[in-house]
Short mmCIF file of C-alpha atoms in Angstrom, two decimals:
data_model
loop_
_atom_site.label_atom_id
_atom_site.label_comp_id
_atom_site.label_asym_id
_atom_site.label_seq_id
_atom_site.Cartn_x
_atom_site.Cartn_y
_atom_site.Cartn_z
CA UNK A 196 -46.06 -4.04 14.13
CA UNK A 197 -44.82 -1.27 16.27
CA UNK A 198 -43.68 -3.44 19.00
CA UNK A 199 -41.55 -5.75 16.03
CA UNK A 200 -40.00 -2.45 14.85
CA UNK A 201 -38.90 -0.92 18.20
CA UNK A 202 -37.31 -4.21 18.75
CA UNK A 203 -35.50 -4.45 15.59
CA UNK A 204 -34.48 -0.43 16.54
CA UNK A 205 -33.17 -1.67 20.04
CA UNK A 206 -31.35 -4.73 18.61
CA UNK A 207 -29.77 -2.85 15.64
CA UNK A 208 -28.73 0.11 18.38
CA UNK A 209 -27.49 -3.19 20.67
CA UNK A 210 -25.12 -4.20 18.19
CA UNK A 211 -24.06 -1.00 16.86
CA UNK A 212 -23.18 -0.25 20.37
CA UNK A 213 -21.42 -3.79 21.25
CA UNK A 214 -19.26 -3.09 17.73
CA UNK A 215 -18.54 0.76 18.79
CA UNK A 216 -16.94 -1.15 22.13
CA UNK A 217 -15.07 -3.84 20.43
CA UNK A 218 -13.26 -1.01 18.38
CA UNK A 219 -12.76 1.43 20.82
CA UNK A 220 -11.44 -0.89 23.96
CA UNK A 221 -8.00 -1.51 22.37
CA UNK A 222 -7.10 2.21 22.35
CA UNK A 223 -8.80 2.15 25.66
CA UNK A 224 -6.24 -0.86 27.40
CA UNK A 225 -3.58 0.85 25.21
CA UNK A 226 -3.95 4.26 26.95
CA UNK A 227 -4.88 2.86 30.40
CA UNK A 228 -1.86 0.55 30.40
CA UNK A 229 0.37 3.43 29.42
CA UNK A 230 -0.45 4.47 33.42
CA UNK A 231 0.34 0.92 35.09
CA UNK A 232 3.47 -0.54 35.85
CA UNK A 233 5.13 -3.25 34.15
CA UNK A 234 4.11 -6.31 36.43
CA UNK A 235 0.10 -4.85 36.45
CA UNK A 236 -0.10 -5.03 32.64
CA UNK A 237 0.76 -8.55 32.68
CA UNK A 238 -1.50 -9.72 36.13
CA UNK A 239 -3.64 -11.86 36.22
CA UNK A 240 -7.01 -11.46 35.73
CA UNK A 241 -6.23 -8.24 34.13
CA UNK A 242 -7.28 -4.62 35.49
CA UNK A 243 -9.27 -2.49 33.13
CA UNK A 244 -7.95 0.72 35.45
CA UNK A 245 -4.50 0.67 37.28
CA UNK A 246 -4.33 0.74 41.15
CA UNK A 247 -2.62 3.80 41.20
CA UNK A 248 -2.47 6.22 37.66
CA UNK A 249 1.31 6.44 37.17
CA UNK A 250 0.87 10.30 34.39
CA UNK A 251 4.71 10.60 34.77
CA UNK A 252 5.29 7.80 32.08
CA UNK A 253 4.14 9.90 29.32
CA UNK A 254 6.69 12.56 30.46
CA UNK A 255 9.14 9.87 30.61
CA UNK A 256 8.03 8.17 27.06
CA UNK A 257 8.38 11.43 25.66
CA UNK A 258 11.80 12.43 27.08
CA UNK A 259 13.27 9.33 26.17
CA UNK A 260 13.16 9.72 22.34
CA UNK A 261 13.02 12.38 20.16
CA UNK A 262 9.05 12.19 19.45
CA UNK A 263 8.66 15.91 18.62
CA UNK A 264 11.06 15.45 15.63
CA UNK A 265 9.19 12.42 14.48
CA UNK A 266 5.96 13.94 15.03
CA UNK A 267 6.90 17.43 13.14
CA UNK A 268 8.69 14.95 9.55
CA UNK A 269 4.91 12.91 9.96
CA UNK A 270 2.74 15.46 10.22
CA UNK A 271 5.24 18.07 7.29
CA UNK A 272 5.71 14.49 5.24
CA UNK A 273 2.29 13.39 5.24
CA UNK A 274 0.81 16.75 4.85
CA UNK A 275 2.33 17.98 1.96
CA UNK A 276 1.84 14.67 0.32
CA UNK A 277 -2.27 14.99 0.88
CA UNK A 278 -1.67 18.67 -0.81
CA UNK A 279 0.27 17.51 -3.72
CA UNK A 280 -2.12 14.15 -4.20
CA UNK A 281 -5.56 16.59 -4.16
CA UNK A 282 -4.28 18.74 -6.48
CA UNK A 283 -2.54 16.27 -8.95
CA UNK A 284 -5.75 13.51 -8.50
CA UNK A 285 -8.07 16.35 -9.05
CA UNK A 286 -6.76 17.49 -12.33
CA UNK A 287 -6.57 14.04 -13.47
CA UNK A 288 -9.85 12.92 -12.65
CA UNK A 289 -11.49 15.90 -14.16
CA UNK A 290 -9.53 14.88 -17.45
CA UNK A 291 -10.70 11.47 -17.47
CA UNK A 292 -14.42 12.25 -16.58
CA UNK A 293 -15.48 15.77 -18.30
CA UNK A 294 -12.65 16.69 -21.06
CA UNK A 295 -12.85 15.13 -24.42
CA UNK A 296 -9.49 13.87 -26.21
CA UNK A 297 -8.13 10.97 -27.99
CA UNK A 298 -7.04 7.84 -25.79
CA UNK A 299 -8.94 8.77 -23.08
CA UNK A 300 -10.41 5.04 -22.68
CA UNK A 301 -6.55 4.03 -22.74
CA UNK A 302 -5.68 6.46 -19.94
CA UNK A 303 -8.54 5.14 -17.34
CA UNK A 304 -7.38 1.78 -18.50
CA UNK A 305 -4.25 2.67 -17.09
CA UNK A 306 -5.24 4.07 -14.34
CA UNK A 307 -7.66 0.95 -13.66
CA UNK A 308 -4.19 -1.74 -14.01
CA UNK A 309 -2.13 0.86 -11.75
CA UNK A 310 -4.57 0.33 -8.97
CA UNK A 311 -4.08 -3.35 -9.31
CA UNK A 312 -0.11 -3.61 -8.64
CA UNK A 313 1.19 -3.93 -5.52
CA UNK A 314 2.96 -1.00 -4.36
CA UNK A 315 6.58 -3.04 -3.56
CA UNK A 316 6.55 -3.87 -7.58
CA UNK A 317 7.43 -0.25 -7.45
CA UNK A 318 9.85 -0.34 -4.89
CA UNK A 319 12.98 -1.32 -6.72
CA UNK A 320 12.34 1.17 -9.30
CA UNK A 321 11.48 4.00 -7.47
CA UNK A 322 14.64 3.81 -5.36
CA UNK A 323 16.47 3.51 -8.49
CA UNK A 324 15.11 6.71 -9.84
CA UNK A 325 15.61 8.25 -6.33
CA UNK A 326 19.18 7.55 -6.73
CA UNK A 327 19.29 8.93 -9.98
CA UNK A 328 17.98 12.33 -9.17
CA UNK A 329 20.37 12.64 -6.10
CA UNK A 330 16.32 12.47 -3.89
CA UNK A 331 17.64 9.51 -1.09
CA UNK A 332 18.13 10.59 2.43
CA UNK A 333 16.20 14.10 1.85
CA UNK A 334 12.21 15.16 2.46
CA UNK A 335 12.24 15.83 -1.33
CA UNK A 336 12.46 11.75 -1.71
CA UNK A 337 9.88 11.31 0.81
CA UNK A 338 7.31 13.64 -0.43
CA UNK A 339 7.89 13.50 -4.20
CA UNK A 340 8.04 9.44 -4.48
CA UNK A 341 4.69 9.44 -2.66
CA UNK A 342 3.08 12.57 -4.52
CA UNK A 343 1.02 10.60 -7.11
CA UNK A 344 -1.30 7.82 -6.03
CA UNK A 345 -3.44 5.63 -8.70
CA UNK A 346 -6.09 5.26 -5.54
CA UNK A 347 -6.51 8.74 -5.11
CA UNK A 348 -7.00 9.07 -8.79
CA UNK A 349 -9.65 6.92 -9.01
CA UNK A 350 -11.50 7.60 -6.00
CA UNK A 351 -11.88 11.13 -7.11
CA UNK A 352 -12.75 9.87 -10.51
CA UNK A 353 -15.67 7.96 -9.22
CA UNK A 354 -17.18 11.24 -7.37
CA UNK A 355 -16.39 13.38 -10.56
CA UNK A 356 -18.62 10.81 -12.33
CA UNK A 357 -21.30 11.69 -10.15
CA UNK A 358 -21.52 15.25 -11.17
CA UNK A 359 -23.89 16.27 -13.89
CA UNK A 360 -21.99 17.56 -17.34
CA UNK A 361 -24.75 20.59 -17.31
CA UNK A 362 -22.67 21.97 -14.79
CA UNK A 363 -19.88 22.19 -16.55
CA UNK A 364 -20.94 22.61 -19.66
CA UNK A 365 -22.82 25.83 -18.10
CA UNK A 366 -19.49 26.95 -16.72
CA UNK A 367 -17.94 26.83 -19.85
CA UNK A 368 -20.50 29.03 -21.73
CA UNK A 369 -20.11 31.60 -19.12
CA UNK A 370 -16.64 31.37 -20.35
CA UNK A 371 -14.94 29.73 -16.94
CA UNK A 372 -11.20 27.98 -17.71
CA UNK A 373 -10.80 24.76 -16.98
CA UNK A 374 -9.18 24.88 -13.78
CA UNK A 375 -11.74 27.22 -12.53
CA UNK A 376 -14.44 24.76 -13.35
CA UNK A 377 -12.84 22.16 -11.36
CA UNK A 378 -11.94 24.17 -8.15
CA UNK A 379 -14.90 26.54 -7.87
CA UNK A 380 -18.16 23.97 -9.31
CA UNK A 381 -16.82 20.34 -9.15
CA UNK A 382 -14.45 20.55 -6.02
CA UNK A 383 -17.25 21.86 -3.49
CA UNK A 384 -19.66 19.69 -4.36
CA UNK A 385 -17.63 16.42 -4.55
CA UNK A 386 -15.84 17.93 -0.73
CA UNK A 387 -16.48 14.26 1.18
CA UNK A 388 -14.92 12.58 -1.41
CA UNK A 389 -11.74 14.74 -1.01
CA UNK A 390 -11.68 14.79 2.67
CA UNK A 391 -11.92 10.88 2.53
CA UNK A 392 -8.85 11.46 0.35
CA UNK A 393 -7.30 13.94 2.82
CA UNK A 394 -7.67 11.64 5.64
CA UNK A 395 -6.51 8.37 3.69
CA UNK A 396 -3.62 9.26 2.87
CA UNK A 397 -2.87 10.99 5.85
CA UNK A 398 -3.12 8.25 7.72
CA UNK A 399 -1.42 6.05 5.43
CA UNK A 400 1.70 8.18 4.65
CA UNK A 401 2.15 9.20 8.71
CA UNK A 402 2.27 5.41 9.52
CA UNK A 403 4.04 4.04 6.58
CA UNK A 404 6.81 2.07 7.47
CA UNK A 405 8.78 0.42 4.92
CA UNK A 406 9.30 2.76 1.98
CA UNK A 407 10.51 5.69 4.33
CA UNK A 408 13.08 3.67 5.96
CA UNK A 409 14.08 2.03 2.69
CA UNK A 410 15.34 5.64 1.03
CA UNK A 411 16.11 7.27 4.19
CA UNK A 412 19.05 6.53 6.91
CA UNK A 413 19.27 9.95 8.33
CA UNK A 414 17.43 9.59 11.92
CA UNK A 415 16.37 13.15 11.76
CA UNK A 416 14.58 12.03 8.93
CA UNK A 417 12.15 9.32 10.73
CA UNK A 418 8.92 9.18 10.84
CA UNK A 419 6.78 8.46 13.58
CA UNK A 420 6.61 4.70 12.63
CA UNK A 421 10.18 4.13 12.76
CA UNK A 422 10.81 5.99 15.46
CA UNK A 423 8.66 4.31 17.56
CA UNK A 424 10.41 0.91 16.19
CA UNK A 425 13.92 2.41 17.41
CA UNK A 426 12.38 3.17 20.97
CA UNK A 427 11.59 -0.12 21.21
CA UNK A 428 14.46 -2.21 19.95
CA UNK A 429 17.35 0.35 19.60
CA UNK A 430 16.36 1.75 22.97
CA UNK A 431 16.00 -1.07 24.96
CA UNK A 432 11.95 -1.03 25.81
CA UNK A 433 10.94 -3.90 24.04
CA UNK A 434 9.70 -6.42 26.79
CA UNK A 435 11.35 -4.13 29.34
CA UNK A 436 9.28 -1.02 29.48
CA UNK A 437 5.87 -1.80 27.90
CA UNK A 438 4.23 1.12 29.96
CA UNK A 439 6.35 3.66 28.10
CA UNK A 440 5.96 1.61 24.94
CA UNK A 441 1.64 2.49 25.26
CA UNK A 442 2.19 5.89 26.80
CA UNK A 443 4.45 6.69 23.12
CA UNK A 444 1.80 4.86 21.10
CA UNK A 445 -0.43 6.55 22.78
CA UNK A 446 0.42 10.22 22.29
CA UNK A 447 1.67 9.50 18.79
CA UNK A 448 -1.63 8.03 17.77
CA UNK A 449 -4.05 11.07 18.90
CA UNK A 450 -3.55 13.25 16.69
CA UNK A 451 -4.65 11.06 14.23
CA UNK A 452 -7.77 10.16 15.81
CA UNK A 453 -7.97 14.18 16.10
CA UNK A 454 -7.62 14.67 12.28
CA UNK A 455 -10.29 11.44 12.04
CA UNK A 456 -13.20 13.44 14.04
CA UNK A 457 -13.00 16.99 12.68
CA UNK A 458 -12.66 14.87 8.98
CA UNK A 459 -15.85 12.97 10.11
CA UNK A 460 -17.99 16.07 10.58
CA UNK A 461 -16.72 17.43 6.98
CA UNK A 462 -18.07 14.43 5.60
CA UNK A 463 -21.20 14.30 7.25
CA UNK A 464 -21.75 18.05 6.27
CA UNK A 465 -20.92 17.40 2.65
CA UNK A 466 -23.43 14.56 2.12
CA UNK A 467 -26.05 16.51 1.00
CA UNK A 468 -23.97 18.72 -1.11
CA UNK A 469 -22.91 15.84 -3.13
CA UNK A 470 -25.96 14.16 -3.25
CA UNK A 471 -27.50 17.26 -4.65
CA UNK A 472 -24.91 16.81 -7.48
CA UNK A 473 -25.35 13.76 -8.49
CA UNK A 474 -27.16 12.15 -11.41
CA UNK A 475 -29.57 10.36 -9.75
#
């Protein structure tokens, strides 16, 4: 019996670590080609580690288009989004789960069909109501059109769900507000949910694509996404310089595997803290 489960522990760590590979190798031949030349990223057989490690094409990469400004309107863009979507989500998922008031099943309803349309329904709308408010071209459009998310909502409204209405039925006999119920009893002990939040929408508002360059024209306005796009069509790199091309993927893309690890330990360190809240 021993011997059956030590194998099953080696095979399950076998393809635990064969998975951990297959994820990690493309960021691997994405950084190591960033240090090749052009001809060795397209030899044959290919080289998992260039002949000679060319460092001066990250320099190069990063001289060659403005990457600091797209960098700085991600990372302030994206940022202040995650900010305005924990606050806003929290409120409203602390309404929906532990306040009492007429057409609250029609308000989770809504929030239920929200999370099922597509977010370019929206699209034409929302630039029409950009327009409107005089919000096109400007970080206000950016940040405000993106400051509400249905997902958010309800993921937060699942973990509030979790959380026993003792709790905050004891906060409000020691006569705590609202608000200071939800920040100071439900928000620390539902903290993995909103650092899954924090780093979803991160993540999803740094890369986004579309939407950004659909309301915005200004280039001082781009975001990382489509300012990687202009380096390689508008610049001239596309098929030409594909080591420059990994070395600016490259360097735009840690950070975000940064913001992924220190997120990861949050979560791991909140487990318990949840789980401790929960109904059973």
């Amino acid at each position: 019996m021993r011997a059956a489960n030590r194998f099953a522990a080696v095979l399950r760590n076998l393809l635990l670590a064969a998975a951990a590979i297959a994820m990690a190798f493309p960021f691997y031949w994405m950084t190591t080609s960033a240090l090749k030349t052009n001809d060795e990223i397209w030899r044959f057989p290919p080289t998992l580690w260039p002949q000679e490690a060319l460092w001066s094409n990250f320099a190069e990469a990063w001289q060659a288009a403005p990457f600091a400004r797209y960098m700085f309107n991600s990372a302030f863009v994206a940022g202040t989004i995650v900010v305005l979507q924990i606050l806003n989500s929290g409120m409203m998922a602390y309404a929906l789960t532990h306040m009492r008031f007429r057409l609250k099943g029609v308000f989770t309803a809504l929030v239920l069909v929200g999370y099922m349309v597509p977010a370019t329904a929206v699209y034409l709308p929302g630039y029409v109501i950009l327009g409107k408010l005089h919000l096109l071209n400007t970080y206000a459009g950016l940040i405000l059109s993106n400051s509400v998310s249905v997902f958010s909502i309800f993921l937060i409204r699942q973990a509030f769900l979790q959380v026993s209405h003792e709790l905050v039925e004891a906060g409000k006999v020691d006569g705590a507000s609202h608000l200071r119920i939800l920040w100071t009893i439900i928000a620390p002990l539902t903290r993995s949910s909103f650092a899954v939040l924090a780093l979803i929408a991160f993540i999803e508002q740094s890369n986004n694509y579309f939407w950004p360059m659909l309301i915005t024209k200004d280039p001082e306005l781009q975001l990382v996404s489509a300012g990687l796009r202009s380096f390689f069509v508008e610049g001239g790199a596309y098929g030409l310089k594909w080591p420059l091309i990994m070395a600016a993927s490259a360097f735009t893309i840690a950070p975000l595997l940064a913001l992924f690890l220190v997120a990861q330990r949050t979560i791991m360190r909140s487990v318990d803290l949840a789980a401790g809240a929960s109904k059973g």
